[in-house]
Coordinates of C-alpha atoms (C1' of nucleotides) in Angstrom, one line a residue:
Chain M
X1 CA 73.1 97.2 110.2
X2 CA 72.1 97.0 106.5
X3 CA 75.6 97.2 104.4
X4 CA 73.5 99.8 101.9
X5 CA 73.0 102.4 104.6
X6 CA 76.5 101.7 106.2
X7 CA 79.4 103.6 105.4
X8 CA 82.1 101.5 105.1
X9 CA 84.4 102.6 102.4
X10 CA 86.5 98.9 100.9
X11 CA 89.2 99.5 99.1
X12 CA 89.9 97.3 96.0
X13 CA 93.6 98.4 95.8
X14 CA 96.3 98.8 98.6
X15 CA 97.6 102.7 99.1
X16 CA 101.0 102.4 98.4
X17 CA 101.8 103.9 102.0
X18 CA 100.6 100.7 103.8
X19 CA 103.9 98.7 104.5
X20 CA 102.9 96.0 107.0
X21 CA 99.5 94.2 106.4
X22 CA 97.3 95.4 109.4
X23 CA 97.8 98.9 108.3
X24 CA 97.0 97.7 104.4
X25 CA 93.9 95.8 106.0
X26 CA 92.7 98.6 108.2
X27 CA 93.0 100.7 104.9
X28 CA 91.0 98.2 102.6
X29 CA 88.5 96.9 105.5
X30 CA 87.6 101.3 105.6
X31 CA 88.4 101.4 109.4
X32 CA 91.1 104.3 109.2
X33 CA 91.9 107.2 107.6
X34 CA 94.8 108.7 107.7
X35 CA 94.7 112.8 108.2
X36 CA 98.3 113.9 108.8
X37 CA 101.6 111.8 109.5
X38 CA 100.7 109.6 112.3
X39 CA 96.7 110.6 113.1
X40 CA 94.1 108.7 112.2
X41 CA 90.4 108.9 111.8
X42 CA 88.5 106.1 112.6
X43 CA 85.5 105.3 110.4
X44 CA 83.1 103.1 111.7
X45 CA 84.1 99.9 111.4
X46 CA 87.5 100.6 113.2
X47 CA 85.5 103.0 115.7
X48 CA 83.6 100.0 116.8
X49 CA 86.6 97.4 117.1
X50 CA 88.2 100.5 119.1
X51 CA 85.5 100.4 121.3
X52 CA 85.1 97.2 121.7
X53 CA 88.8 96.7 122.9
X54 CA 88.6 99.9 125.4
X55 CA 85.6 97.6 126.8
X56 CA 86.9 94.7 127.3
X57 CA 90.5 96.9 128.7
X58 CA 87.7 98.6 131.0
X59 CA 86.0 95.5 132.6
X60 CA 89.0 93.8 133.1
X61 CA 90.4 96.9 134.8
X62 CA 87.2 97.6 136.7
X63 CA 87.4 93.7 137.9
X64 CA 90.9 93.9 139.4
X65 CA 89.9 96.9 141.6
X66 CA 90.9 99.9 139.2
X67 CA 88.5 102.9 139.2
X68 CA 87.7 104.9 135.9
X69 CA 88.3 108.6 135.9
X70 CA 88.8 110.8 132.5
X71 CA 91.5 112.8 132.4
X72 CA 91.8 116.0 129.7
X73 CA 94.0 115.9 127.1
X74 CA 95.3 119.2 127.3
X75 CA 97.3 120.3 130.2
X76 CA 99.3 123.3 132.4
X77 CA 103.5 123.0 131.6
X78 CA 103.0 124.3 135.0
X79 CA 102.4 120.7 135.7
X80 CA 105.0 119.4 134.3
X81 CA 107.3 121.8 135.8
X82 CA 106.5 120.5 139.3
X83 CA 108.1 117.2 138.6
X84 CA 110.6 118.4 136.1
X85 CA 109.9 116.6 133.3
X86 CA 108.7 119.8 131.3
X87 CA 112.2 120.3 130.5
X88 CA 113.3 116.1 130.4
X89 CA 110.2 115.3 128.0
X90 CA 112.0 116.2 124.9
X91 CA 110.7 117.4 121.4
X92 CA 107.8 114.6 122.0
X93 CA 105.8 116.8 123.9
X94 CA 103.3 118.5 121.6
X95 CA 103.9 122.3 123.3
X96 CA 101.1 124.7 122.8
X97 CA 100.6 128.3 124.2
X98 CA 97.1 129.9 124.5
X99 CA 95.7 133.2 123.8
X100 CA 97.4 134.5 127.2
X101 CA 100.6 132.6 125.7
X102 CA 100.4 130.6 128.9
X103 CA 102.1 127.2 128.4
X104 CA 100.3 124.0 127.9
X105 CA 100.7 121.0 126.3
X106 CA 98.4 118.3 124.8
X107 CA 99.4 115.1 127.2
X108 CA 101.8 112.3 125.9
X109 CA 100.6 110.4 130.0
X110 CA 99.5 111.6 133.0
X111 CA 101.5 111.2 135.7
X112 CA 101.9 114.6 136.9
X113 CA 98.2 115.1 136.6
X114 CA 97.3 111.9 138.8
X115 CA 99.2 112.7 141.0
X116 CA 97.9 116.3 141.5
X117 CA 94.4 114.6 141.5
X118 CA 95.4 112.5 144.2
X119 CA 97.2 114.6 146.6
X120 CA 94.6 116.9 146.2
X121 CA 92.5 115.1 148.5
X122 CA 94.2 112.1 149.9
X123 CA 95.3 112.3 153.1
X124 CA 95.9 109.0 155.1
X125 CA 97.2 105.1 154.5
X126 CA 93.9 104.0 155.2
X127 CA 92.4 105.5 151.9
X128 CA 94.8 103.1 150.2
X129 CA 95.7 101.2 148.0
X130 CA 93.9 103.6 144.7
X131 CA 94.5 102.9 140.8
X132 CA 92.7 105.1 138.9
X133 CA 93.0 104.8 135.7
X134 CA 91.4 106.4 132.6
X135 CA 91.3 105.8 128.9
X136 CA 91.9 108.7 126.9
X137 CA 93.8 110.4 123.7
X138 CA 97.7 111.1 124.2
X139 CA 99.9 112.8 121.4
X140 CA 103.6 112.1 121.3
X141 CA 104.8 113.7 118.7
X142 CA 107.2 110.8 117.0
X143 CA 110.1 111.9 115.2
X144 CA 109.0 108.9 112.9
X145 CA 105.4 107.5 113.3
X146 CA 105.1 104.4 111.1
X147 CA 102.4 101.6 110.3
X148 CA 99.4 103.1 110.3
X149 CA 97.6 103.4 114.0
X150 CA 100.6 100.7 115.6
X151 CA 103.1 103.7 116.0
X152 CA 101.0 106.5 115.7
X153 CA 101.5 110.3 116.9
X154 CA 98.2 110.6 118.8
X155 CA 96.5 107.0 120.2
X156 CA 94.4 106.1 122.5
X157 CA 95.8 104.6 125.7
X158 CA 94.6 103.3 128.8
X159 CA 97.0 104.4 131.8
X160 CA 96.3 103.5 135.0
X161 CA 98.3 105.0 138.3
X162 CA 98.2 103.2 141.7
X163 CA 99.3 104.7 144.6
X164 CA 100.3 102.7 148.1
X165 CA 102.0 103.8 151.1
X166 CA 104.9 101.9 150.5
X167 CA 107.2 99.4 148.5
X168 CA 105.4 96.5 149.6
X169 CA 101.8 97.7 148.7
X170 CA 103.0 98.6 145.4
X171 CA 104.3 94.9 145.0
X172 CA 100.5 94.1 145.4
X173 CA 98.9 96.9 143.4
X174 CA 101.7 95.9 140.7
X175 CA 100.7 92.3 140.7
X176 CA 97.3 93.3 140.0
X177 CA 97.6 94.6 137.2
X178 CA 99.6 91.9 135.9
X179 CA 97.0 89.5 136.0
X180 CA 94.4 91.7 135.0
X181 CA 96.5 92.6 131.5
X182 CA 97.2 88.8 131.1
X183 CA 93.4 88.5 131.3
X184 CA 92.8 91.9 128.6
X185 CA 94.9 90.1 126.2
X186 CA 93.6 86.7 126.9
X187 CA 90.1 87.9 126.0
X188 CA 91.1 90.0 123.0
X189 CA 92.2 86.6 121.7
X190 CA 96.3 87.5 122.1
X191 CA 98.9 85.6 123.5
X192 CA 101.0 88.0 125.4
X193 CA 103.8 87.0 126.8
X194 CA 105.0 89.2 129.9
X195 CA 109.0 90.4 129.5
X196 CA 111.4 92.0 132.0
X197 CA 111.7 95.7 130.8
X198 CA 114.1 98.8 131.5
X199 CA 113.0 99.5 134.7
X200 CA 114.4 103.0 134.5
X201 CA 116.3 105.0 137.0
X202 CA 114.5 103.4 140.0
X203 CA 115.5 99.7 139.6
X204 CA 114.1 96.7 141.0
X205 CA 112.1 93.7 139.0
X206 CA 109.2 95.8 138.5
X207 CA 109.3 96.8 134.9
X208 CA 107.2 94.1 132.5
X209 CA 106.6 94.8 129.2
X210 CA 103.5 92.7 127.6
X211 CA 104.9 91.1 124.0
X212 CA 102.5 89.5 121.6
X213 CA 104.5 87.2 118.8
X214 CA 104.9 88.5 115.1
X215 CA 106.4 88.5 112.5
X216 CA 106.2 92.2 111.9
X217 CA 107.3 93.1 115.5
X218 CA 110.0 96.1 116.1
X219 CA 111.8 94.1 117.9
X220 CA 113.5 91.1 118.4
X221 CA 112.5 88.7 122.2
X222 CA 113.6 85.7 123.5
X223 CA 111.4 83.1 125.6
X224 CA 110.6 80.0 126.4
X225 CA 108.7 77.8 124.6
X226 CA 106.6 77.4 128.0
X227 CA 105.2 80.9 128.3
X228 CA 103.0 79.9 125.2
X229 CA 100.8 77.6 126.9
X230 CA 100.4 79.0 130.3
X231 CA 96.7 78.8 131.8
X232 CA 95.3 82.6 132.1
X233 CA 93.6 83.3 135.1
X234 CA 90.5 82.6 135.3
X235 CA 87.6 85.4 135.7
X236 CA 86.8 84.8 139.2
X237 CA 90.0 84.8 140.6
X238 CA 90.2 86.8 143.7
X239 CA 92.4 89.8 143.5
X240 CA 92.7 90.6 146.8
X241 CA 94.2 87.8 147.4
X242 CA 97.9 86.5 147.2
X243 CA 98.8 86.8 143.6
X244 CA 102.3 86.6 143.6
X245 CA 102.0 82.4 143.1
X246 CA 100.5 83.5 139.6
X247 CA 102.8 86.4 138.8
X248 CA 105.6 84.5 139.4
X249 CA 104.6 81.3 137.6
X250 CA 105.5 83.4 134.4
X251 CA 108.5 84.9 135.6
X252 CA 110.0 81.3 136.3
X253 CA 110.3 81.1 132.5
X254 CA 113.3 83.2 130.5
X255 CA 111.5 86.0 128.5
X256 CA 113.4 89.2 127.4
X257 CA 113.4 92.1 124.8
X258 CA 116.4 92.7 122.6
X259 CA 117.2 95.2 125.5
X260 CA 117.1 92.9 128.3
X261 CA 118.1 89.8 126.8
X262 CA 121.3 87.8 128.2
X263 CA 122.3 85.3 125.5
X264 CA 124.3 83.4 128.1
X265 CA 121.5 83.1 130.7
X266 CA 119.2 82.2 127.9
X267 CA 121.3 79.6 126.5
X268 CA 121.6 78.1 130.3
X269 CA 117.8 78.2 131.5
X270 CA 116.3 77.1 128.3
X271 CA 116.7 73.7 126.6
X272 CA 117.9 74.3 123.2
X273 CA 114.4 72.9 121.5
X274 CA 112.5 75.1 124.2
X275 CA 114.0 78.3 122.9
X276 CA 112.5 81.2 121.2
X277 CA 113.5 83.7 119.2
X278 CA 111.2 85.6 117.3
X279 CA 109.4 89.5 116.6
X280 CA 107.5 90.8 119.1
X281 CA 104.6 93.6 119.5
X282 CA 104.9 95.6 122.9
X283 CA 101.2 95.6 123.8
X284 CA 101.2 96.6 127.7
X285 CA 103.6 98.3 130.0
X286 CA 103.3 98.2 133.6
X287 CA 106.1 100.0 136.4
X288 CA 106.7 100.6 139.6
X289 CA 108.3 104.4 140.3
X290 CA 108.3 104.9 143.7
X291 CA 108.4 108.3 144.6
X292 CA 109.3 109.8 141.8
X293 CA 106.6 112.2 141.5
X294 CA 105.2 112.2 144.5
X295 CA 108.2 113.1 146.1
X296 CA 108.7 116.2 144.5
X297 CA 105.0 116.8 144.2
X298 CA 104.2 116.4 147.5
X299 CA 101.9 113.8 147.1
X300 CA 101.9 112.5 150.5
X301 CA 99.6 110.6 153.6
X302 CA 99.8 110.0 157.0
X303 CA 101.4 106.7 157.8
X304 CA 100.5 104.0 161.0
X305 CA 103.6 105.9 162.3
X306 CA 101.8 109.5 162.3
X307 CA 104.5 110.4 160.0
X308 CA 103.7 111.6 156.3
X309 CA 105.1 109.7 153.6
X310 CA 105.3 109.8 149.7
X311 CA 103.1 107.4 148.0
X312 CA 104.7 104.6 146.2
X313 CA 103.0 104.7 142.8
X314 CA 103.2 102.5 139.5
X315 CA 101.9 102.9 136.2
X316 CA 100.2 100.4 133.4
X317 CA 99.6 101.1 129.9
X318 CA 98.1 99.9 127.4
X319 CA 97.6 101.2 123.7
X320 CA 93.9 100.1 122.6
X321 CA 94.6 102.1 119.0
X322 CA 97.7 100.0 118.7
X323 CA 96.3 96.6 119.9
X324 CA 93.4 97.3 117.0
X325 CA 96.8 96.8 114.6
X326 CA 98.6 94.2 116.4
X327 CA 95.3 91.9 116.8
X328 CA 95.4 92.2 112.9
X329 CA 98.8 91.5 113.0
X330 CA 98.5 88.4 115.0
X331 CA 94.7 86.9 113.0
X332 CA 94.5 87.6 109.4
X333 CA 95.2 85.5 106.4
X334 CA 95.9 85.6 102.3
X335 CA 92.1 87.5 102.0
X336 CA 92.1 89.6 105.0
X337 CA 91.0 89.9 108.7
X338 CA 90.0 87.1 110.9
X339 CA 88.6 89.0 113.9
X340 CA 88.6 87.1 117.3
X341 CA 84.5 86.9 118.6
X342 CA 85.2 89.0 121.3
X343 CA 85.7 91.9 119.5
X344 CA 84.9 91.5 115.6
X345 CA 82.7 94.8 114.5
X346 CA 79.6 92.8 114.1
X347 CA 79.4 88.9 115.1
X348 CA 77.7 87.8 111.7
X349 CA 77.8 88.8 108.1
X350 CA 74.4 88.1 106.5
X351 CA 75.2 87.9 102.5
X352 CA 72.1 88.1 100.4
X353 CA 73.6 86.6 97.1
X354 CA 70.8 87.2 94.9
X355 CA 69.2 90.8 96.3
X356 CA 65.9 91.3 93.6
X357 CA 64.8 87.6 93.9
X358 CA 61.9 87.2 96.2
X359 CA 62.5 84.1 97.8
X360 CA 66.2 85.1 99.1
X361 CA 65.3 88.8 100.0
X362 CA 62.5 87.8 102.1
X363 CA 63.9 84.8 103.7
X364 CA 67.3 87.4 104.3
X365 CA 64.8 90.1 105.9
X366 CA 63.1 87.1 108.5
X367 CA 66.8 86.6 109.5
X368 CA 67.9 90.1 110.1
X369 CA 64.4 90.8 111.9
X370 CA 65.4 87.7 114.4
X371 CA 69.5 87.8 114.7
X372 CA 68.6 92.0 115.2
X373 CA 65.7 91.3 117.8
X374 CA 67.9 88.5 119.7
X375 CA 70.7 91.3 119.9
X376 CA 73.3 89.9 117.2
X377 CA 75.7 92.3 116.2
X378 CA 74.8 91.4 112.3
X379 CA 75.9 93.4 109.0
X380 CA 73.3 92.8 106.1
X381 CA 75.2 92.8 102.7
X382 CA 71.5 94.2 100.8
X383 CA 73.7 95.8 98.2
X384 CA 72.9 94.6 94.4
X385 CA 77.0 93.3 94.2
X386 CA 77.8 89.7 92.8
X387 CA 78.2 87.4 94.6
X388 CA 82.4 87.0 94.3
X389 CA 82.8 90.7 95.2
X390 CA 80.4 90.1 98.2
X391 CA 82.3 86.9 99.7
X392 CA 85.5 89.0 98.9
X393 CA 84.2 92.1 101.3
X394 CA 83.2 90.1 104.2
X395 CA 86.4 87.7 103.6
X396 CA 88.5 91.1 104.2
X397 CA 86.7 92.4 107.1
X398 CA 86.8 89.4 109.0
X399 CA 83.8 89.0 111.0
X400 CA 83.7 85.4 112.5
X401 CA 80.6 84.1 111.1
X402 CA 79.2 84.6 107.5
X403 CA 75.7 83.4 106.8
X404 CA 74.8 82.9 102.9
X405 CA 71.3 83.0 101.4
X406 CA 70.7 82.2 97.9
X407 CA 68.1 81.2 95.4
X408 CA 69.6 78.1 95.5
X409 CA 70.4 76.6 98.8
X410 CA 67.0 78.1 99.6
X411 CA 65.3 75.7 97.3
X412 CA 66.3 73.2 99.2
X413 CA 65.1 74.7 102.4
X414 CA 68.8 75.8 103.5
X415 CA 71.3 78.6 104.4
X416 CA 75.4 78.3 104.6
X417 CA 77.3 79.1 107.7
X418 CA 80.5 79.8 107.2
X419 CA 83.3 79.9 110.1
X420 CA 85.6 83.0 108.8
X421 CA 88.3 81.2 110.9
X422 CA 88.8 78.2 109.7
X423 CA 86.8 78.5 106.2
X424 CA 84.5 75.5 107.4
X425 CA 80.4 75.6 105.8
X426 CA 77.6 74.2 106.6
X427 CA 74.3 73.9 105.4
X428 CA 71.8 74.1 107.5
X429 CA 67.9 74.9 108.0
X430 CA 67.2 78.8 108.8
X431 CA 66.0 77.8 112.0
X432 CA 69.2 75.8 112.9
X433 CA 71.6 78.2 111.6
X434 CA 70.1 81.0 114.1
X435 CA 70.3 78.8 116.8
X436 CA 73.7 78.0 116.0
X437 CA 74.6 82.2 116.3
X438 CA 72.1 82.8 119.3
X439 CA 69.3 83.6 117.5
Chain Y
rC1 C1' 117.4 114.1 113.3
rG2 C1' 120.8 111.9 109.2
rG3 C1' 120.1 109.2 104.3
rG4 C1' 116.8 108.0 100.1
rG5 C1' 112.2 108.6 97.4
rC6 C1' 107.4 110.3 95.9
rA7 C1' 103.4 114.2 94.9
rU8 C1' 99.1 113.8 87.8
rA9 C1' 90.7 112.0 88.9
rG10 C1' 88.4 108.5 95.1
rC11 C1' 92.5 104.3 94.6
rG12 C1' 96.7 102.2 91.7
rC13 C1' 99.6 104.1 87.8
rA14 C1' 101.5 106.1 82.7
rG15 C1' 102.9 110.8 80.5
rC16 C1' 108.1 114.4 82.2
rC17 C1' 114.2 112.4 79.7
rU18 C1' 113.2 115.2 74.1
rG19 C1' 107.9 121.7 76.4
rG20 C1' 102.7 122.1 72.0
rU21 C1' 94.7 121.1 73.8
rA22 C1' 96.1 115.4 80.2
rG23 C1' 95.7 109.5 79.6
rC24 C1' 95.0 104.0 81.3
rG25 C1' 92.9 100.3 84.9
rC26 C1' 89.7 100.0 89.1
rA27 C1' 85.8 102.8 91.4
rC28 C1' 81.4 106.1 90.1
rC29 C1' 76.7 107.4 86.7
rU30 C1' 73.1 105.6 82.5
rG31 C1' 71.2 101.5 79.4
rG32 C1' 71.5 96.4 78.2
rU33 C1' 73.1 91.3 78.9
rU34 C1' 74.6 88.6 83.1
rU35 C1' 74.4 86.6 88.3
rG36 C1' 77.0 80.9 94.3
rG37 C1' 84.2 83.5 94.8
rG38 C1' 86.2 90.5 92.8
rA39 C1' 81.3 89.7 85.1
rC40 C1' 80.7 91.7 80.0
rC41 C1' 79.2 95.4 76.1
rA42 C1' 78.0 100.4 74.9
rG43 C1' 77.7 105.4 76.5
rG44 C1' 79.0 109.2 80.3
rG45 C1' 80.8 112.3 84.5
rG46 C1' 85.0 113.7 87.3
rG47 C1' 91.7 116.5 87.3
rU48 C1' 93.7 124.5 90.0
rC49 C1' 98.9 117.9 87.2
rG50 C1' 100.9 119.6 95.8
rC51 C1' 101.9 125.3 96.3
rA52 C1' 104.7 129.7 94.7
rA53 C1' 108.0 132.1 91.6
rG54 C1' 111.1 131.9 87.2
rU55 C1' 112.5 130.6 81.9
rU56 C1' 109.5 130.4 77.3
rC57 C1' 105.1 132.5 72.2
rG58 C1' 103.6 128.1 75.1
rA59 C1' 105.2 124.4 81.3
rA60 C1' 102.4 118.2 84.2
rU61 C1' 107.2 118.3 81.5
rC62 C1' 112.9 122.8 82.4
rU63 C1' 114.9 125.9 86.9
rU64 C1' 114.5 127.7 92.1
rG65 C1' 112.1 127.9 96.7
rC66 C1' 108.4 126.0 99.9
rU67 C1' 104.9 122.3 101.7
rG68 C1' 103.0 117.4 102.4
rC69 C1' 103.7 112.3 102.5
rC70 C1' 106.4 107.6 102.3
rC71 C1' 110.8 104.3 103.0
rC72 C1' 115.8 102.9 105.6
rG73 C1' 118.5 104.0 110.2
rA74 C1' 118.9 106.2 115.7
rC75 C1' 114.1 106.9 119.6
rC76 C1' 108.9 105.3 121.8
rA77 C1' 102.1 102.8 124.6

RNA sequence: CGGGGCAUAGCGCAGCCUGGUAGCGCACCUGGUUUGGGACCAGGGGGUCGCAAGUUCGAAUCUUGCUGCCCCGACCA
């Protein structure tokens, strides 16, 4: 993409709105803009490092067994009314009526809807285990939505819903999707750090909440030092297999929200110089509810027994919109984003520092034409800005490489490679430069 | 939902107290000089001063109502 037909409005100054520095960031960098209190648009830069986190949520969901369906956004009270919770949900349901002044409601999760899906045309244990999952636009309309898209009114979530026939096959569908989100955020270059959460009215130990470290978390956790340096599992790790060695491996270590915590078992499990106590980020959500829908649904199969039964279900979220923020959040420095490779908006920045001189525009176009054909994800600065104001714009949108041509490294038959991470150059030849960025 | 604050050009702000032809910086356009970490000079364009009513000869400025947005607290992927 060449920068002068790209549309990717910088901001020089901060809006005064912007409070915590991913929202500032995702201002400046042009990824957002805000529309109304708590909705977003997202421009194209932030449209592609949306998409690119809903991928990699999607192939690690796909891997663990998880099928993709969409879901509308818009849906019958009637729905909701079948479980109950039309009446439970509260002010945060967005409730609309029709022309017919039939009641619906734009979706804060799905439940209710899966679950009609499901029963619809599921009849016997040996369809199961299912988690379908989709990723799709929810509104909860927050009495209070604050820093920027990381506690927004409408987001984009991925929710999955699993359904087994009973508590035991849940354990197993729950596990999966435990590993599979400490793989997401593994790959989206987070370390997220899995914490016992309300489990709600139905109880049990099934209720994780996925916590990255920072400073501007809403809310204070506790864990052990440990948890940090855990392996991940790796990608071809067998998920029908036994998982619950892996699951439990991190649930041998303290690690609780402000809600959960217990100072004194804290203070007992965890060596003094092991402990941590820091701001956390809730990226992930997963939960086991039983029956509570499909019971009162009537979302049931057939069992071994002949007998029907409710099916035991769970539910895993995660907010992609949010985890755009938090990944800010968690890689940025003094001048700006520090995107992780795996899901920066374009792998390389190609700065042409002297656009008009011969030498450097041409030798600029050859690279383009080859990082473009090789399939690079590359954004060509071609605009006529200096030089500081160009290395200040790429600085702030943080893609992890920058490669500088000017009239003067090219006299002496190089280009600079610069590692956005750690603020390392290098000169190098053309030739070896591409090679170094799979060209 | 309780408490506080803001609304003037795309962004950041001044002007308001004490009413009298709307300003600054950045950004934008033109010309020139510059050119490896946010250049300089000269010229230029752009504003129903959030909306509505009131007071007044005259309202960005005073009064009232409304709307939007932000911050602090209680709640949430």
């Amino acid at each position: 993409m060449r920068l002068s037909r790209y549309f990717l409005p910088i901001l020089r100054e901060t809006p005064k709105e912007a409070e915590i520095v991913s929202h500032r960031l995702m201002l400046r960098a042009g990824m957002i803009r805000q529309e109304s209190a708590g909705i977003y648009a997202w421009l194209p830069l932030g449209y592609r490092v949306l998409r690119k986190i809903e991928q990699v949520v999607r192939e690690e969901q796909d891997r663990s067994g998880a099928i993709e369906i969409l879901m509308p956004t818009i849906q019958s009270a009637d729905l909701w009314r079948e479980s109950g919770r039309y009446d439970a949900y509260g002010k945060e349901m967005l409730r609309i009526q029709d022309r017919h002044e039939r009641d619906i409601l734009f979706g804060p999760t799905n439940e209710e809807m899966v679950t009609e899906i499901f029963r619809a045309y599921v009849r016997s244990y040996r369809d199961l285990p299912k988690n379908l999952y989709h990723i799709q636009w929810k509104f909860r309309d927050e009495v209070r939505p604050r820093f920027g898209v990381m506690r927004s009114r409408e987001f984009l979530m991925k929710d999955a819903y699993s359904f087994d026939l009973d508590q035991e096959g849940a354990r197993r569908s729950y596990n999966k999707m435990f590993v599979a989100y400490l793989r997401t955020f593994d790959r989206l270059g987070l370390t997220a750090i899995p914490m016992k959460a309300e489990s709600g009215p139905i109880g049990g130990d099934m209720s994780h909440e996925f916590i990255i470290l920072a400073s501007t978390g809403e809310s204070e956790v506790f864990c052990h030092k440990a948890l940090l340096d855990l392996p991940k599992p790796s990608p071809d790790l067998d998920f029908e297999g036994d998982l619950q060695p892996i699951v439990d491996s991190w649930l041998s270590h303290y690690a609780a929200t402000e809600e959960m915590h217990e100072p004194a078992r804290f203070e007992a499990e965890v060596p003094e110089d092991s402990r941590i106590s820091a701001r956390g980020i809730e990226v992930g959500h997963i939960f086991y509810f039983g029956t509570k829908y499909s019971a009162p649904m009537n979302a049931v199969v057939t069992g071994p027994d002949g007998q029907e039964h409710p099916v035991h279900m769970g539910s895993y979220g995660i907010g992609p919109s949010r985890l755009a923020a938090a990944i800010i959040e968690a890689s940025h420095d003094e001048n700006g984003i520090v995107w992780p490779e795996s899901i920066a908006p374009f792998k390389v920045g190609l700065v042409n520092l002297k656009v008009g001189d011969e030498a450097t525009d041409r030798a600029c176009e050859a690279i383009y034409g080859r990082l473009e054909a090789a399939g690079v994800e590359v954004l060509y600065d071609d605009t006529e800005e200096r030089a500081g104001s160009k290395f200040a714009s790429m600085d702030l949108i943080g893609l992890p490489w920058q490669l500088i041509v000017g009239p003067k490294g090219l006299a002496g038959g190089t280009v600079e490679l610069k590692n956005r991470a750690t603020g390392e150059r290098e000169s190098l030849s053309i030739d070896s430069a591409l090679a170094r960025l799979g060209g």
